[in-house]
Structures are given as C-alpha cells and as structure tokens.
GROMACS .gro file of C-alpha atoms in nm:
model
  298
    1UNK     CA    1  11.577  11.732   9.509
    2UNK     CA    2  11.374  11.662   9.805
    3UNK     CA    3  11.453  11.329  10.022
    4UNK     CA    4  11.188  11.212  10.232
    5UNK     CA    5  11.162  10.906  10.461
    6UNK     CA    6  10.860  10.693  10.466
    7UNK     CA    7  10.787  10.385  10.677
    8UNK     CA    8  10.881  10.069  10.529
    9UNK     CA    9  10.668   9.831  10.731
   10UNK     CA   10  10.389   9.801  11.034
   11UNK     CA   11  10.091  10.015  11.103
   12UNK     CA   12  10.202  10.336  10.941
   13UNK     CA   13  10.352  10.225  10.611
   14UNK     CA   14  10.037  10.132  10.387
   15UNK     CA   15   9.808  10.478  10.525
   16UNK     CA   16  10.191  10.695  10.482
   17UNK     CA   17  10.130  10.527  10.105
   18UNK     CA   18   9.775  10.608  10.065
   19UNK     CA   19   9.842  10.931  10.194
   20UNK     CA   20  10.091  11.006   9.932
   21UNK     CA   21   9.932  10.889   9.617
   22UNK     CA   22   9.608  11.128   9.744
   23UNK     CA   23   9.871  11.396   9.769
   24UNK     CA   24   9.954  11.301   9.382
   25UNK     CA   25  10.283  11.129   9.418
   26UNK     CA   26  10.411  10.800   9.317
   27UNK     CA   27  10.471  10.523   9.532
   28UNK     CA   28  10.678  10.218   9.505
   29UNK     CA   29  10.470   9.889   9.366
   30UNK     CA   30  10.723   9.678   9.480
   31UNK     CA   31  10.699   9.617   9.873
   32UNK     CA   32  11.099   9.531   9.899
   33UNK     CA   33  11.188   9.813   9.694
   34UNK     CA   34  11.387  10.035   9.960
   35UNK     CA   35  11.351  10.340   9.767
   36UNK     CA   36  11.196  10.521   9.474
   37UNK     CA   37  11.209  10.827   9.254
   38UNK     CA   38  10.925  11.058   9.158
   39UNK     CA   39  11.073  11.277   8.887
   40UNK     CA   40  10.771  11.469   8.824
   41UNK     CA   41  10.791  11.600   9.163
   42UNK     CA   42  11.135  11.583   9.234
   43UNK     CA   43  11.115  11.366   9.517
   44UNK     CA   44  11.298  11.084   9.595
   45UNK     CA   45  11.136  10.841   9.874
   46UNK     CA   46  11.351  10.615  10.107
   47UNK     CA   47  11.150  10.340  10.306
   48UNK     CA   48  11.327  10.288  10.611
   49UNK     CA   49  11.247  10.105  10.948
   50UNK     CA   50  10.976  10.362  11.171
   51UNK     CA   51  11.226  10.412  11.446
   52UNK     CA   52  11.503  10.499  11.257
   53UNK     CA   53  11.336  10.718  11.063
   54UNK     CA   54  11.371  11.004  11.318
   55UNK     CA   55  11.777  10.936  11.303
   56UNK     CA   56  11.793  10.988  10.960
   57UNK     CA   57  11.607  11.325  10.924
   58UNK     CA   58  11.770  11.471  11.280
   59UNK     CA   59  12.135  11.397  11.061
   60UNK     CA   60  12.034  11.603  10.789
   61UNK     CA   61  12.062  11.302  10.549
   62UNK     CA   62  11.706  11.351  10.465
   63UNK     CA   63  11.466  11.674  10.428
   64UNK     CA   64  11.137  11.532  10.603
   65UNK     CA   65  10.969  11.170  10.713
   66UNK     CA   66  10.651  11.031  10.860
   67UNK     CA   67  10.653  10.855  11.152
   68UNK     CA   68  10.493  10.839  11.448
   69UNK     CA   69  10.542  11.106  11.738
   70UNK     CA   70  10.600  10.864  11.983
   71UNK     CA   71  10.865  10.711  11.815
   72UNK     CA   72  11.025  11.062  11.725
   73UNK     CA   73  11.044  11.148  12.111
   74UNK     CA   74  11.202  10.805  12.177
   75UNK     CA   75  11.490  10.857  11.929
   76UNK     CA   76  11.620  11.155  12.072
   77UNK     CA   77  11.720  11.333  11.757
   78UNK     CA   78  11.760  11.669  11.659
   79UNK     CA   79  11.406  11.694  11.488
   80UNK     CA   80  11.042  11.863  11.536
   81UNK     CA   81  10.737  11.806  11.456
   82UNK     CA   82  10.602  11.990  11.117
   83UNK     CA   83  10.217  11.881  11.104
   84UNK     CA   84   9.970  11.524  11.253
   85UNK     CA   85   9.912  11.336  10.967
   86UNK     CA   86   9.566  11.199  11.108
   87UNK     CA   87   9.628  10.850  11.129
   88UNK     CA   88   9.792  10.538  11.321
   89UNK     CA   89   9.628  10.710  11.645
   90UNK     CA   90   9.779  10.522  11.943
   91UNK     CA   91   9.842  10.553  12.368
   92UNK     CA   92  10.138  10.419  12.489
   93UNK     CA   93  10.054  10.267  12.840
   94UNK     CA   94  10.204  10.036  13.107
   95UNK     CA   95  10.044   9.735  13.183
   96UNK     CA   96  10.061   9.415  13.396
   97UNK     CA   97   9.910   9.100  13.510
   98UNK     CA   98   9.600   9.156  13.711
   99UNK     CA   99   9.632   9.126  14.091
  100UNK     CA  100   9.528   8.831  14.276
  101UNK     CA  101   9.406   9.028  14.567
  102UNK     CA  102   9.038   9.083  14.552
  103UNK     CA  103   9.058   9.292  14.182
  104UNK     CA  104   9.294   9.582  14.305
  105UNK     CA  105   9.439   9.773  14.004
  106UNK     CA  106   9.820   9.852  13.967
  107UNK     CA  107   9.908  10.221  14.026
  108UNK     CA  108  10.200  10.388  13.920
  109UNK     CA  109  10.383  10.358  14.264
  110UNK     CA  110  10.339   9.956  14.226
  111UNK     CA  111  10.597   9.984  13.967
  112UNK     CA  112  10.876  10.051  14.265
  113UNK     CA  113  11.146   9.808  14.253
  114UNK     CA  114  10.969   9.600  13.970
  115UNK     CA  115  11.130   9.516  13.581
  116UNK     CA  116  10.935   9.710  13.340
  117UNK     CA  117  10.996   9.554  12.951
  118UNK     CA  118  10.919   9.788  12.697
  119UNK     CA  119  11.045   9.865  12.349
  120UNK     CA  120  11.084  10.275  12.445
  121UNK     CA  121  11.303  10.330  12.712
  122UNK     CA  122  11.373  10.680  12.692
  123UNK     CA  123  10.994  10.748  12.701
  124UNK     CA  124  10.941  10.530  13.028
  125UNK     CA  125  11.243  10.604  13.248
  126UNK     CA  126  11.157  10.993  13.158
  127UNK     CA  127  10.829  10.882  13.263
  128UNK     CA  128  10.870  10.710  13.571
  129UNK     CA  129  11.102  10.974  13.649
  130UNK     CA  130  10.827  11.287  13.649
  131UNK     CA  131  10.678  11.035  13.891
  132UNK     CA  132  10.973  10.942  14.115
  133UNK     CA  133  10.922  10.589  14.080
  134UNK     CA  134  11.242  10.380  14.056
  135UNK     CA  135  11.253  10.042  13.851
  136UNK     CA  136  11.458   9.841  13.591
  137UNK     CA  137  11.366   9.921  13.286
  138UNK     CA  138  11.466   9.629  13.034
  139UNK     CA  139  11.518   9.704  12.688
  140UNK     CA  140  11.313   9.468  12.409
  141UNK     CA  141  11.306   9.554  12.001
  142UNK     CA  142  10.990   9.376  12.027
  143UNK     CA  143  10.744   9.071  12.158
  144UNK     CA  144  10.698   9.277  12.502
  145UNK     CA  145  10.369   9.189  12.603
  146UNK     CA  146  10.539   8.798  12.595
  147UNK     CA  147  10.854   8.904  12.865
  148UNK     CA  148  10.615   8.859  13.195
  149UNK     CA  149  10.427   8.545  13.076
  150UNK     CA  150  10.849   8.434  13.069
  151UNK     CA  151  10.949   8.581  13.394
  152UNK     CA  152  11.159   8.870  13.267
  153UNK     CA  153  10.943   9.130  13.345
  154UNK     CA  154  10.700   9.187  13.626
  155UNK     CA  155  10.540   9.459  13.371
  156UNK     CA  156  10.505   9.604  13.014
  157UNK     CA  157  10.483   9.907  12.834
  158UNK     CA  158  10.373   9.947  12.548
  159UNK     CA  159  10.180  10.068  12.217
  160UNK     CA  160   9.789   9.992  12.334
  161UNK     CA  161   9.540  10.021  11.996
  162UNK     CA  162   9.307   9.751  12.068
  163UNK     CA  163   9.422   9.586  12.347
  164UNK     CA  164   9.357   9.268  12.253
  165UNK     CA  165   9.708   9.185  12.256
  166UNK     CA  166   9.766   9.238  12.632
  167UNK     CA  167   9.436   9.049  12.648
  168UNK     CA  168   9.590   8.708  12.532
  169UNK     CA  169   9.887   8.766  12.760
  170UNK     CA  170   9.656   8.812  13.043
  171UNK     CA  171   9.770   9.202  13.082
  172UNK     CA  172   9.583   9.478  13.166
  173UNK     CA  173   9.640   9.816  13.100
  174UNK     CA  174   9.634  10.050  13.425
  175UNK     CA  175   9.718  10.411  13.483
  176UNK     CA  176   9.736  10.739  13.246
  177UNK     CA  177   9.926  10.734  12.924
  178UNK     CA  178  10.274  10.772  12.906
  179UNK     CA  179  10.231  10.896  12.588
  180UNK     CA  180   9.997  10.941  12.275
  181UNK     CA  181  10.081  10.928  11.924
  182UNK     CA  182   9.956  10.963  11.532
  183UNK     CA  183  10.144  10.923  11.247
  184UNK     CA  184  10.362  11.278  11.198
  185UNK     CA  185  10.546  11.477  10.955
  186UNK     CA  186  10.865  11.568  11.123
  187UNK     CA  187  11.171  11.797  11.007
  188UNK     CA  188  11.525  11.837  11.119
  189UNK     CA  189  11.539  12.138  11.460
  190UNK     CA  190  11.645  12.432  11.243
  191UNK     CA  191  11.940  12.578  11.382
  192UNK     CA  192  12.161  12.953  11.312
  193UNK     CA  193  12.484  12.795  11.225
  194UNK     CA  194  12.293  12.544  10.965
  195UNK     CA  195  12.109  12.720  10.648
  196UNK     CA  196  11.865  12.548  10.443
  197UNK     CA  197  11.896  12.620  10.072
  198UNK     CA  198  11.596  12.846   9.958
  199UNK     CA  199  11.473  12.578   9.710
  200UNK     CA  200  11.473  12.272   9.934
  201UNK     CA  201  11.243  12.535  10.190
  202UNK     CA  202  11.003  12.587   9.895
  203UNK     CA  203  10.990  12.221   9.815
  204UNK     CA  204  10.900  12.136  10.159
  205UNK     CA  205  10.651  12.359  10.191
  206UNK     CA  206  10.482  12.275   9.911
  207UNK     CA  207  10.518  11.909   9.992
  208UNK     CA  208  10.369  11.975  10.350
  209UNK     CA  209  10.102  12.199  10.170
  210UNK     CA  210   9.974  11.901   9.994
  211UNK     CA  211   9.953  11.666  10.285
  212UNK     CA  212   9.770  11.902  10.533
  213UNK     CA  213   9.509  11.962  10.214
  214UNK     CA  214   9.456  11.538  10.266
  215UNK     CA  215   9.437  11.575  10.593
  216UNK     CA  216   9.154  11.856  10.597
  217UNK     CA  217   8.998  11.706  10.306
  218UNK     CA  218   8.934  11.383  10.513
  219UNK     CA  219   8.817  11.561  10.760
  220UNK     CA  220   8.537  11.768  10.643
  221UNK     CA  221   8.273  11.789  10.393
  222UNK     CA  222   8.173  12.085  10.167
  223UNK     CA  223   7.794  12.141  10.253
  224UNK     CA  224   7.536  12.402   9.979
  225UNK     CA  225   7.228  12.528  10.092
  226UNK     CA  226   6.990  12.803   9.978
  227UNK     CA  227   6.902  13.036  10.291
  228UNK     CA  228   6.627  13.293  10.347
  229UNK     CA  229   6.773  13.647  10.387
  230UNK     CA  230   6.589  13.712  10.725
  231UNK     CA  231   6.807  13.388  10.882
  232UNK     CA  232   7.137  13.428  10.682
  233UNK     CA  233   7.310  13.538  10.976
  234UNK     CA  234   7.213  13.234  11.221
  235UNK     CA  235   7.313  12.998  10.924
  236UNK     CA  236   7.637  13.159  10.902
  237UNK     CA  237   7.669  13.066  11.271
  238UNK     CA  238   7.593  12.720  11.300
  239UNK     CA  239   7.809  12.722  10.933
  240UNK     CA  240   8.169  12.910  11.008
  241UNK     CA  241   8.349  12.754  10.790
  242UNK     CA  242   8.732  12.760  10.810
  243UNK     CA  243   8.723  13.149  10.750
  244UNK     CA  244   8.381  13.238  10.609
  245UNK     CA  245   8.114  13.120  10.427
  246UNK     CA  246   8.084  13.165  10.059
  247UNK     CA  247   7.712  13.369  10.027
  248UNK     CA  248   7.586  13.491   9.688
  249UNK     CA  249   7.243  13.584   9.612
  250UNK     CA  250   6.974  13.398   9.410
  251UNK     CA  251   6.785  13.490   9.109
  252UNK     CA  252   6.508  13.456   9.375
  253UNK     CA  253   6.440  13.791   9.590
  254UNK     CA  254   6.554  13.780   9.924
  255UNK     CA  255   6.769  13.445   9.921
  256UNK     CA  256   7.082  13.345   9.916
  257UNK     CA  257   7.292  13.046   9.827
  258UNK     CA  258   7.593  12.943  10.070
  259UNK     CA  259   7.875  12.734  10.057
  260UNK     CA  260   8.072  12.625  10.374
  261UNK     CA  261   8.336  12.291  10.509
  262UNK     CA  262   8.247  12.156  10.821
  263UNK     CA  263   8.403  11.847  11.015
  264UNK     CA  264   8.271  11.490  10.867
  265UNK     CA  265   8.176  11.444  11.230
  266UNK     CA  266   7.926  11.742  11.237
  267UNK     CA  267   7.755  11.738  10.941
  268UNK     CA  268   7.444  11.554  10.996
  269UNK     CA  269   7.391  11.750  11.302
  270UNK     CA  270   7.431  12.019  11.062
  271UNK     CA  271   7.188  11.953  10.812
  272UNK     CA  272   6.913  11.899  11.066
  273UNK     CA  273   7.013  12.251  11.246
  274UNK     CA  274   6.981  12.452  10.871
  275UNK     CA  275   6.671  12.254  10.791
  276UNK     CA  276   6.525  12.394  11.136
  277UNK     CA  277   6.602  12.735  11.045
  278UNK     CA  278   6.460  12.707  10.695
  279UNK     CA  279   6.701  12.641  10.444
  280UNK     CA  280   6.624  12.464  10.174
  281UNK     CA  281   6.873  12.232   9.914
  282UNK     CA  282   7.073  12.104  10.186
  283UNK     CA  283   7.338  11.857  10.010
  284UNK     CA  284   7.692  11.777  10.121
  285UNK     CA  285   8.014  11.680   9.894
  286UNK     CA  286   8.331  11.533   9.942
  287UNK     CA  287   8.604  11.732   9.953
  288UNK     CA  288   8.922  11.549   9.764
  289UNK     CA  289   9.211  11.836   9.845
  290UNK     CA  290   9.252  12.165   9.978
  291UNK     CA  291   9.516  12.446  10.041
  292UNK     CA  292   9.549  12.755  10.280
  293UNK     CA  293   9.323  12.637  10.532
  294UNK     CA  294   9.451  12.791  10.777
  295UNK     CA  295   9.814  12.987  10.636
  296UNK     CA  296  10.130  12.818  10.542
  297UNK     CA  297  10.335  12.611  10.810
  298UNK     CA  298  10.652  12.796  10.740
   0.00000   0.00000   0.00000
C-alpha cells in the first residue's frame, strides 16, 4: 500500500487537500485526525508537520509527500523532487529595518558581522556562503520577523508572500532571493543498493499521474472553433496545443472543426487572434483532469 505524507497545518495543508479530493481521493474530515486510509485507492495518508515531512520520505518510512521545495532543501534528506504542484508560490528573502541614513538599502555585504534570525539555516549560511559574507546565523522555529524589534537579531530571513508581515515589524525586504518555492511532490533519491518493489513504482506513478492531470487541468482551458480550410494552418499556429490540435472536417465544404488546450492565461488573447483570422464558434471549456500531457514522470 502506498504511504504518503501530507501537510498537517499552514499554507500548504488545505490546497495539498483540495488537490487530492480533485485527484479523486479521500481526505480526512477531521482536522486532528493524524492520519487516514483510502481503501479504494490503497493509500494511506499521514499528516505530519511541513518540515518534517522531507525526513520522513528521505528514511524510506513513507513512499511520497507534498511539501514545499524550500523546506525540502532545508532538511537535508535523501529526497528529490518528483513534480511542482502549482501552489503555495513563495521567495524566501532577507530583510531588515530600513536605514536611517538618507533611504540607503541593505546589500548583501551589510550582512558582515551582523545576527541574521531565520527559521532555515541551512538555506542561509549556504547562502551567505556563495556570497562570502560571514554572520551569525541564529536559529528560530518561528516568530522571526519579531527577533530584531527584541534585539536578537540585526536581520531576518524569511518566507516573503505578501509582505505585510515585515511591514508591521518595520522590515523591508532587500536583495535577490535566497530561494523560491511552491508546494512539491517529492520522493526518496533512488539509489543501486535500495530496490523499490515493482508495485509500489506503479502506484506512484499512477498517483503522480493524477496530480500532474490537476495541475494541467488548472492551468489551461480546452478551446473549439470551426476554421476555414484556406487559414487552418495559421490557426494551428497560434493553437499548438500540448502535441497537436484535434482537426476534423465539417459537413460544410472546405471547413474544419478544431479542438486544442491552451494556458488559462492566454486564452482571451486567443480568441481575439482566431476571430481575426476568421474562425467562427469560438467557445472555451474547463478542463477538470488530464493524463499524458507530456509522457510519464518515471
């Protein structure tokens, strides 16, 4: 039976849920519940904290979990990513108090010397050393942004979505990301001396089949339009699809109905192109799942 780990709390446990129950399996109704089976799909489900997620699957004591990649990079653990999940988007930045000198923003090298509070410390002293800058890195499991405003740090870093955090701390974000993250399906690093059984491969790839179909069904929209034979081909251009358009021919002489995804983003844009060129029917659906986008991740 397949084991997978699924955050338990915070940003990434209610969209990880969501995400599931779109992928047609069954969740847990009772928030406290720490774990849950789905017998229909031989699954069990374990909700565990988001950072020790990672731990878990790089023992071996579970087949897959979401979390996010910034989090997986922190633990350290034998484990790789299998496929972005398309949510909990997030930069991990440093930040600090602005400078009472006329507006001048912090720069990396102003971290010299200074106590840096953060709740990732493998992340920042890799980090800071890339960039030969030498600080104290102090170790918090979480309330950061709070440690300057208290005197233990003299700056943060941190998970930035919003911002508005730092904002009521009077912090300001300043230099490149450290990092950026989404929420991510990750696996245990495959190694020679450490066989998976043949089943538990097939399970997982048709668990991780399901979620990228989610993931590309949120994505784009299925879009049908009747096109004129003498401007098939341009249509078929500003229309790819994944692989190819679907084209069939009308009971009408010399046109042609086609059938293509493109991004959500896009498809306005889209429309307006094909109505340009002359086609004619324009309409877009949603798409709720899909498989073999783009071949199997194993």
């Amino acid at each position: 039976m397949l084991r997978i780990a699924l955050p338990n709390k915070g940003t990434l446990a209610e969209p990880a849920a969501t995400m599931m129950r779109e992928a047609g399996y069954r969740q847990r109704s009772d928030s406290r519940d720490l774990s849950m089976l789905d017998e229909e799909n031989e699954i069990e489900f374990f909700y565990l904290r988001p950072k020790d997620i990672a731990t878990y699957v790089g023992s071996g004591d579970l087949h897959l979990g979401i979390t996010g990649a910034d989090l997986m990079e922190e633990s350290g653990s034998q484990v790789r990513k299998v496929i972005e999940l398309g949510f909990g988007q997030s930069k991990f930045r440093f930040a600090a108090p602005p400078h009472t000198n006329g507006g001048r923003e912090w720069t990396l090298a102003d971290l010299e010397g200074r106590k840096i509070a953060t709740s990732y410390p493998r992340l920042v002293r890799a980090h800071l050393a890339r960039n030969r800058v030498r600080a104290d890195i102090i170790k918090l499991d979480g309330a950061v942004e709070i440690s300057v405003q208290l005197g233990l740090a003299d700056a943060v870093a941190d998970v930035v979505s919003s911002g508005r955090t730092l904002r009521q701390h009077n912090l300001v974000p300043f230099g490149e990301p450290i990092a950026e993250s989404e929420a991510t399906l990750i696996e245990r690093e495959p190694r020679p001396d450490r066989e998976e059984p043949p089943e538990i491969t097939a399970a997982k790839r048709v668990f991780t089949a399901r979620l990228q179909g989610v993931v590309y069904a949120r994505k784009y929209l299925m879009v049908d339009y009747d096109c004129p034979k003498d401007v098939l081909e341009d249509a078929k251009r500003i229309t790819p699809g994944m692989q190819a358009p679907t084209v069939a021919p009308l009971t009408e002489d010399g046109w042609f109905a086609v059938r293509s995804m493109v991004p959500k983003a896009d498809a306005n844009r889209v429309m307006d192109d094909l109505a340009r060129l002359g086609a004619r029917a324009i309409l877009t659906s949603e798409i709720r799942s899909c498989r073999a986008v783009d071949g199997s991740t194993y």
